[in-house]
Coordinates of C-alpha atoms in Angstrom, one line a residue:
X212 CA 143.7 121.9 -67.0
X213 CA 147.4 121.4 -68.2
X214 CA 147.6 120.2 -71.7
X215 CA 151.2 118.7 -70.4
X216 CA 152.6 116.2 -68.5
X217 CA 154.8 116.3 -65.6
X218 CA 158.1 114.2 -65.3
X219 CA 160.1 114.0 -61.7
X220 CA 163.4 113.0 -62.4
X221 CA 165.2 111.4 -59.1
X222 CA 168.7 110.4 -59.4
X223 CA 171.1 108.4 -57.0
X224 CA 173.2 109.9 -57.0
X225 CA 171.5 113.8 -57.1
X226 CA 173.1 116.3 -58.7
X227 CA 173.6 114.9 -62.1
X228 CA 172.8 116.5 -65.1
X229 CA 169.8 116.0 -67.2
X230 CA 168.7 116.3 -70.8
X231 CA 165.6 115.9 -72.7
X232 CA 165.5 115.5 -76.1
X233 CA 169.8 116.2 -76.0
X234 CA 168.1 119.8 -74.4
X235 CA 169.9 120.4 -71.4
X236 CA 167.3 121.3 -68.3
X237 CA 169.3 120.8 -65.0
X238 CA 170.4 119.1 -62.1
X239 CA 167.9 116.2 -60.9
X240 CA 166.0 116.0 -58.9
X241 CA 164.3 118.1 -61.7
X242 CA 160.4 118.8 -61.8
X243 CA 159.4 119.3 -65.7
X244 CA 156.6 120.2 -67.4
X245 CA 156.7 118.6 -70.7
X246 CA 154.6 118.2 -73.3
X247 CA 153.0 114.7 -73.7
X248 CA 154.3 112.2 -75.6
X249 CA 157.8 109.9 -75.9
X250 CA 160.9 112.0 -74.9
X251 CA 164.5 111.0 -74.5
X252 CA 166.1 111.4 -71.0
X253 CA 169.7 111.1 -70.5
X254 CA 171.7 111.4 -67.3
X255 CA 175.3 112.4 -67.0
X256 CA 177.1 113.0 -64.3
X257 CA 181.3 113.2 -64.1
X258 CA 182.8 109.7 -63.1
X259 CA 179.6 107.9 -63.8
X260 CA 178.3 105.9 -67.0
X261 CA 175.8 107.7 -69.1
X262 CA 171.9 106.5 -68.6
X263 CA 169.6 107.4 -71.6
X264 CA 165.8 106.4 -71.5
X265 CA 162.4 106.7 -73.0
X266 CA 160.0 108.2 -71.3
X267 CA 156.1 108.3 -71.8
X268 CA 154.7 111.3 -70.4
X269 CA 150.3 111.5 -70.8
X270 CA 148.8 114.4 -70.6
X271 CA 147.7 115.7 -67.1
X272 CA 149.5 112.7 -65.7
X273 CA 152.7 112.7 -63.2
X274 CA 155.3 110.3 -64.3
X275 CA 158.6 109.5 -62.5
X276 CA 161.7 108.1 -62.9
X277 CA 164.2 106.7 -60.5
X278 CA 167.9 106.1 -62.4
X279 CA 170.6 104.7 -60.4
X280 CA 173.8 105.3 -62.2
X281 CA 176.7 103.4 -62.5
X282 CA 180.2 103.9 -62.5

């Protein structure tokens, strides 16, 4: 029984970098296990517009999020 949450992070397009919480994690898609709760996601990738949003993550629970960035 996982007292966290786990948060799938697809991007189009891949390969862009992703922070939690201004933590840098990695390149999406990224697999995280996180603990519940409201984060902050931000996306950046070179040539692209930056995407930041909230996230709820529950306990036990998968949550994804699909960001489509813009140039």
């Amino acid at each position: 029984n996982s007292v966290n949450g786990m948060l799938l992070v697809n991007t189009v397009p891949g390969r862009a970098k992703v922070y939690l919480d201004s933590v840098y994690y990695g390149l999406s898609p990224l697999h995280l296990e996180i603990e519940p709760g409201v984060h902050v996601v931000s996306i950046k990738l070179e040539g692209y517009k930056m995407v930041t949003e909230k996230v709820s993550v529950r306990k036990g629970a998968h949550t994804e999020m699909d960001l489509t960035l813009e140039r």
